[in-house]
CSV table of C-alpha atoms in Angstrom, one decimal:
chain,number,residue,atom,x,y,z
A,1,MET,CA,-11.0,-20.2,39.9
A,2,THR,CA,-8.7,-19.9,42.9
A,3,GLU,CA,-5.4,-20.8,41.2
A,4,LEU,CA,-3.9,-20.2,37.8
A,5,PRO,CA,-4.7,-23.0,35.4
A,6,ALA,CA,-2.0,-25.7,34.8
A,7,PRO,CA,-0.2,-25.6,31.5
A,8,GLU,CA,-2.1,-28.5,30.1
A,9,THR,CA,-5.5,-26.9,30.7
A,10,LYS,CA,-4.6,-23.2,30.3
A,11,ALA,CA,-5.6,-22.9,26.6
A,12,ALA,CA,-9.1,-24.4,27.1
A,13,VAL,CA,-9.7,-22.4,30.3
A,14,VAL,CA,-8.6,-19.1,28.7
A,15,GLU,CA,-10.7,-19.7,25.5
A,16,GLU,CA,-13.8,-20.4,27.6
A,17,MET,CA,-13.2,-17.4,29.8
A,18,PHE,CA,-12.8,-15.0,27.0
A,19,ASP,CA,-15.9,-16.4,25.2
A,20,ARG,CA,-17.8,-15.5,28.4
A,21,LEU,CA,-16.3,-12.1,28.7
A,22,ALA,CA,-16.6,-11.0,25.1
A,23,PRO,CA,-19.8,-8.9,25.3
A,24,ARG,CA,-18.5,-6.8,28.1
A,25,TYR,CA,-14.7,-7.0,27.6
A,26,GLU,CA,-14.1,-3.7,25.8
A,27,ARG,CA,-16.2,-1.7,28.2
A,28,MET,CA,-14.5,-3.3,31.2
A,29,ASN,CA,-11.0,-2.6,29.7
A,30,HIS,CA,-11.8,1.1,29.3
A,31,LEU,CA,-13.2,1.2,32.8
A,32,LEU,CA,-10.4,-0.6,34.6
A,33,THR,CA,-7.7,1.4,32.9
A,34,LEU,CA,-9.6,4.7,33.4
A,35,GLY,CA,-9.8,5.0,29.6
A,36,MET,CA,-6.0,5.0,29.1
A,37,ASP,CA,-5.7,1.6,27.3
A,38,ASN,CA,-6.1,3.1,23.8
A,39,ARG,CA,-3.5,5.8,24.6
A,40,TRP,CA,-1.1,2.9,25.3
A,41,ARG,CA,-2.1,1.2,22.1
A,42,ARG,CA,-1.3,4.3,20.1
A,43,THR,CA,2.1,4.4,21.8
A,44,ALA,CA,2.7,0.8,20.7
A,45,LEU,CA,1.6,1.6,17.1
A,46,ASP,CA,4.0,4.6,17.1
A,47,MET,CA,6.9,2.3,18.3
A,48,ALA,CA,6.0,-0.2,15.6
A,49,ARG,CA,6.1,2.6,13.1
A,50,VAL,CA,2.7,1.7,11.7
A,51,ALA,CA,1.9,3.9,8.7
A,52,ALA,CA,-0.6,4.1,5.8
A,53,GLY,CA,-0.5,1.1,3.5
A,54,ASP,CA,1.1,-1.2,6.1
A,55,ARG,CA,-0.3,-4.7,6.6
A,56,VAL,CA,-0.8,-5.0,10.4
A,57,LEU,CA,-1.8,-8.0,12.4
A,58,ASP,CA,-3.6,-7.4,15.7
A,59,LEU,CA,-2.6,-10.7,17.5
A,60,ALA,CA,-5.2,-11.9,20.1
A,61,CYS,CA,-7.3,-9.0,19.0
A,62,GLY,CA,-10.2,-9.3,21.4
A,63,THR,CA,-12.9,-7.0,20.2
A,64,GLY,CA,-10.5,-5.2,17.8
A,65,ASP,CA,-9.2,-2.1,19.5
A,66,PHE,CA,-5.7,-2.3,18.1
A,67,ALA,CA,-7.0,-3.2,14.6
A,68,ARG,CA,-9.3,-0.2,14.5
A,69,LEU,CA,-6.6,2.2,15.7
A,70,ALA,CA,-4.2,0.8,13.0
A,71,ALA,CA,-7.0,1.2,10.4
A,72,SER,CA,-7.4,4.8,11.5
A,73,ARG,CA,-3.8,5.3,10.2
A,74,ARG,CA,-4.9,3.8,6.9
A,75,ALA,CA,-3.1,0.6,7.5
A,76,ALA,CA,-4.6,-2.7,6.3
A,77,ALA,CA,-5.4,-4.3,9.6
A,78,THR,CA,-6.3,-7.9,10.3
A,79,GLY,CA,-7.4,-9.2,13.7
A,80,LEU,CA,-6.9,-12.7,14.9
A,81,ASP,CA,-8.2,-14.3,18.2
A,82,PHE,CA,-8.5,-17.8,19.7
A,83,SER,CA,-12.0,-16.9,21.1
A,84,ALA,CA,-14.9,-17.3,18.6
A,85,GLN,CA,-17.0,-14.9,20.6
A,86,MET,CA,-14.3,-12.2,20.7
A,87,VAL,CA,-14.0,-12.4,16.9
A,88,ALA,CA,-17.8,-12.1,16.6
A,89,GLU,CA,-17.8,-9.0,18.8
A,90,ALA,CA,-15.0,-7.5,16.7
A,91,ARG,CA,-16.9,-8.1,13.5
A,92,ALA,CA,-20.0,-6.5,15.1
A,93,ARG,CA,-18.1,-3.3,15.8
A,94,ASP,CA,-16.6,-2.7,12.4
A,95,SER,CA,-16.2,-4.2,8.9
A,96,GLY,CA,-12.5,-5.0,9.3
A,97,ALA,CA,-10.9,-8.4,8.6
A,98,TYR,CA,-11.2,-10.6,11.7
A,99,VAL,CA,-10.4,-14.3,11.8
A,100,ARG,CA,-10.4,-17.0,14.5
A,101,GLY,CA,-7.1,-18.7,14.8
A,102,ASP,CA,-4.2,-19.9,17.0
A,103,ALA,CA,-1.1,-17.9,17.7
A,104,LEU,CA,0.8,-21.2,17.6
A,105,ALA,CA,-0.1,-21.7,13.9
A,106,LEU,CA,-0.9,-18.4,12.3
A,107,PRO,CA,-3.0,-18.9,9.1
A,108,PHE,CA,-0.9,-16.4,7.0
A,109,ALA,CA,1.9,-16.7,4.4
A,110,ASP,CA,5.5,-16.1,5.3
A,111,GLY,CA,6.5,-12.5,5.2
A,112,TYR,CA,3.0,-11.2,4.9
A,113,PHE,CA,2.8,-8.4,7.5
A,114,ASP,CA,4.7,-5.2,8.0
A,115,ALA,CA,3.9,-5.1,11.7
A,116,ILE,CA,2.3,-7.2,14.5
A,117,VAL,CA,0.8,-5.6,17.6
A,118,SER,CA,-0.6,-7.4,20.6
A,119,GLY,CA,-2.2,-6.0,23.7
A,120,PHE,CA,-2.4,-7.7,27.1
A,121,ALA,CA,-2.3,-11.1,25.5
A,122,VAL,CA,1.2,-12.6,26.1
A,123,ARG,CA,0.3,-13.8,29.5
A,124,ASN,CA,-2.6,-15.8,28.0
A,125,PHE,CA,-0.5,-17.7,25.5
A,126,THR,CA,1.1,-21.1,25.9
A,127,GLY,CA,4.4,-21.9,24.2
A,128,LEU,CA,5.8,-18.4,24.0
A,129,GLU,CA,8.9,-19.5,21.9
A,130,ALA,CA,6.6,-20.9,19.3
A,131,VAL,CA,4.3,-17.9,19.3
A,132,PHE,CA,7.3,-15.5,18.8
A,133,GLY,CA,8.6,-17.8,16.1
A,134,GLU,CA,5.3,-17.6,14.3
A,135,CYS,CA,5.3,-13.8,14.5
A,136,ALA,CA,8.8,-13.8,13.0
A,137,ARG,CA,7.6,-16.1,10.2
A,138,VAL,CA,4.7,-14.0,9.1
A,139,LEU,CA,6.6,-10.7,9.3
A,140,LYS,CA,8.6,-9.2,6.4
A,141,PRO,CA,12.3,-8.7,7.1
A,142,GLY,CA,12.5,-5.4,8.9
A,143,GLY,CA,9.0,-5.7,10.2
A,144,ARG,CA,8.2,-5.0,13.8
A,145,LEU,CA,6.5,-6.8,16.6
A,146,ALA,CA,5.2,-4.6,19.4
A,147,ILE,CA,3.9,-6.1,22.7
A,148,LEU,CA,1.8,-4.1,25.1
A,149,GLU,CA,1.6,-5.7,28.5
A,150,ILE,CA,1.4,-5.1,32.2
A,151,ASP,CA,4.6,-4.9,34.4
A,152,THR,CA,5.6,-4.3,38.0
A,153,PRO,CA,6.8,-0.8,38.9
A,154,ARG,CA,10.3,-0.5,40.4
A,155,SER,CA,9.5,2.2,42.8
A,156,LEU,CA,8.3,0.8,46.2
A,157,PRO,CA,5.3,3.2,46.6
A,158,LEU,CA,4.1,2.5,43.1
A,159,ARG,CA,4.7,-1.2,43.5
A,160,LEU,CA,2.6,-1.3,46.6
A,161,GLY,CA,-0.2,0.7,44.9
A,162,HIS,CA,0.1,-1.6,41.9
A,163,SER,CA,-0.1,-4.7,44.0
A,164,LEU,CA,-3.2,-3.4,45.9
A,165,TYR,CA,-5.0,-2.6,42.7
A,166,PHE,CA,-4.3,-5.9,40.9
A,167,ALA,CA,-4.6,-8.2,43.9
A,168,ARG,CA,-7.5,-6.5,45.7
A,169,LEU,CA,-9.4,-3.9,43.8
A,170,MET,CA,-9.4,-5.2,40.2
A,171,PRO,CA,-11.0,-8.6,41.0
A,172,VAL,CA,-13.7,-6.9,43.1
A,173,ILE,CA,-14.5,-4.1,40.6
A,174,GLY,CA,-14.2,-6.4,37.6
A,175,GLY,CA,-16.3,-9.1,39.2
A,176,LEU,CA,-19.0,-6.7,40.2
A,177,MET,CA,-19.2,-4.9,36.9
A,178,SER,CA,-19.0,-8.0,34.7
A,179,GLY,CA,-20.7,-10.5,36.8
A,180,ASP,CA,-17.7,-12.8,36.4
A,181,ARG,CA,-15.4,-12.7,39.4
A,182,ASP,CA,-13.5,-15.8,38.5
A,183,ALA,CA,-12.4,-14.2,35.2
A,184,TYR,CA,-11.1,-11.1,36.9
A,185,ARG,CA,-9.3,-13.2,39.6
A,186,TYR,CA,-7.5,-14.9,36.7
A,187,LEU,CA,-6.7,-11.6,35.0
A,188,SER,CA,-5.4,-10.0,38.2
A,189,ARG,CA,-3.0,-13.0,38.7
A,190,SER,CA,-2.0,-13.8,35.2
A,191,GLY,CA,1.0,-11.4,35.2
A,192,ALA,CA,2.7,-14.3,36.9
A,193,TYR,CA,3.0,-16.0,33.5
A,194,LEU,CA,5.0,-13.1,32.0
A,195,PRO,CA,8.8,-13.2,31.5
A,196,ASP,CA,10.9,-10.5,33.0
A,197,ALA,CA,12.6,-7.9,30.8
A,198,SER,CA,15.6,-10.2,30.1
A,199,GLY,CA,13.2,-13.1,29.4
A,200,PHE,CA,11.3,-11.1,26.9
A,201,ALA,CA,14.6,-10.1,25.2
A,202,LYS,CA,15.6,-13.7,24.9
A,203,LEU,CA,12.3,-14.5,23.3
A,204,PHE,CA,12.7,-11.7,20.8
A,205,HIS,CA,16.3,-12.6,19.9
A,206,GLY,CA,15.7,-16.3,19.9
A,207,ALA,CA,12.8,-15.9,17.4
A,208,GLY,CA,14.9,-13.8,15.0
A,209,PHE,CA,14.4,-10.2,16.1
A,210,ASP,CA,17.0,-7.5,16.6
A,211,ASN,CA,16.9,-3.9,17.8
A,212,VAL,CA,14.8,-5.0,20.8
A,213,TRP,CA,13.8,-2.2,23.2
A,214,ARG,CA,11.4,-1.6,26.0
A,215,ARG,CA,9.5,1.5,27.1
A,216,PRO,CA,7.9,1.6,30.5
A,217,LEU,CA,4.6,3.6,30.8
A,218,MET,CA,2.6,4.7,33.9
A,219,GLY,CA,5.5,4.6,36.2
A,220,GLY,CA,6.4,1.1,35.1
A,221,ALA,CA,3.0,-0.5,35.6
A,222,ILE,CA,2.7,-0.9,31.8
A,223,GLN,CA,5.4,-1.8,29.2
A,224,VAL,CA,5.7,-1.8,25.4
A,225,LEU,CA,8.4,-4.1,24.0
A,226,VAL,CA,9.4,-3.9,20.3
A,227,GLY,CA,11.7,-6.0,18.1
A,228,GLN,CA,12.6,-5.8,14.4
A,229,ARG,CA,12.6,-8.9,12.3
A,230,ARG,CA,16.0,-9.8,10.8
């Protein structure tokens, strides 16, 4: 894979890629983030105000990291992913509720969840307006959607280091460690699919969210965006 997939093929390409990566994905995430990815997830859970008894959806759950962290707060966590192999890996790791499904048509009743969290997944979705609309539909009024994603630092030195890591080092390290260089080429480039801060704000507001705010982490290399369902 030398280029990002076209919109009409993206969903199939992404599903097949994550099916391949599933057995090694969690270990590679921890390695490539130097073990900081779960710290960022905890920050997102704090910003979403996840508490005991809440119903929480881990959207595009992968192997279930977010869901397990929510469950550790005694929340009732459900994980959903498009990749059957990711769901199988999540189920092998714990006894939580994991389902295969599409973010464009969530298999849950209106107003079911108190919070939705999603980590490093927005760039893999197609039809972001529809995805955010589905999130709003299954959230209770006042419920929160928290998005954890990559970003580009504003500082020139940090931006140069960030670019070097994502463009050069990550595909090589990820490819060597996972045996799947194409997948890590895609992951290193997929930030191009992400909206900027104002684009994210429009998605939140357009889907029915207020009190939208954004917190940069790691000098701006990571971001958490949160909105509250009207």
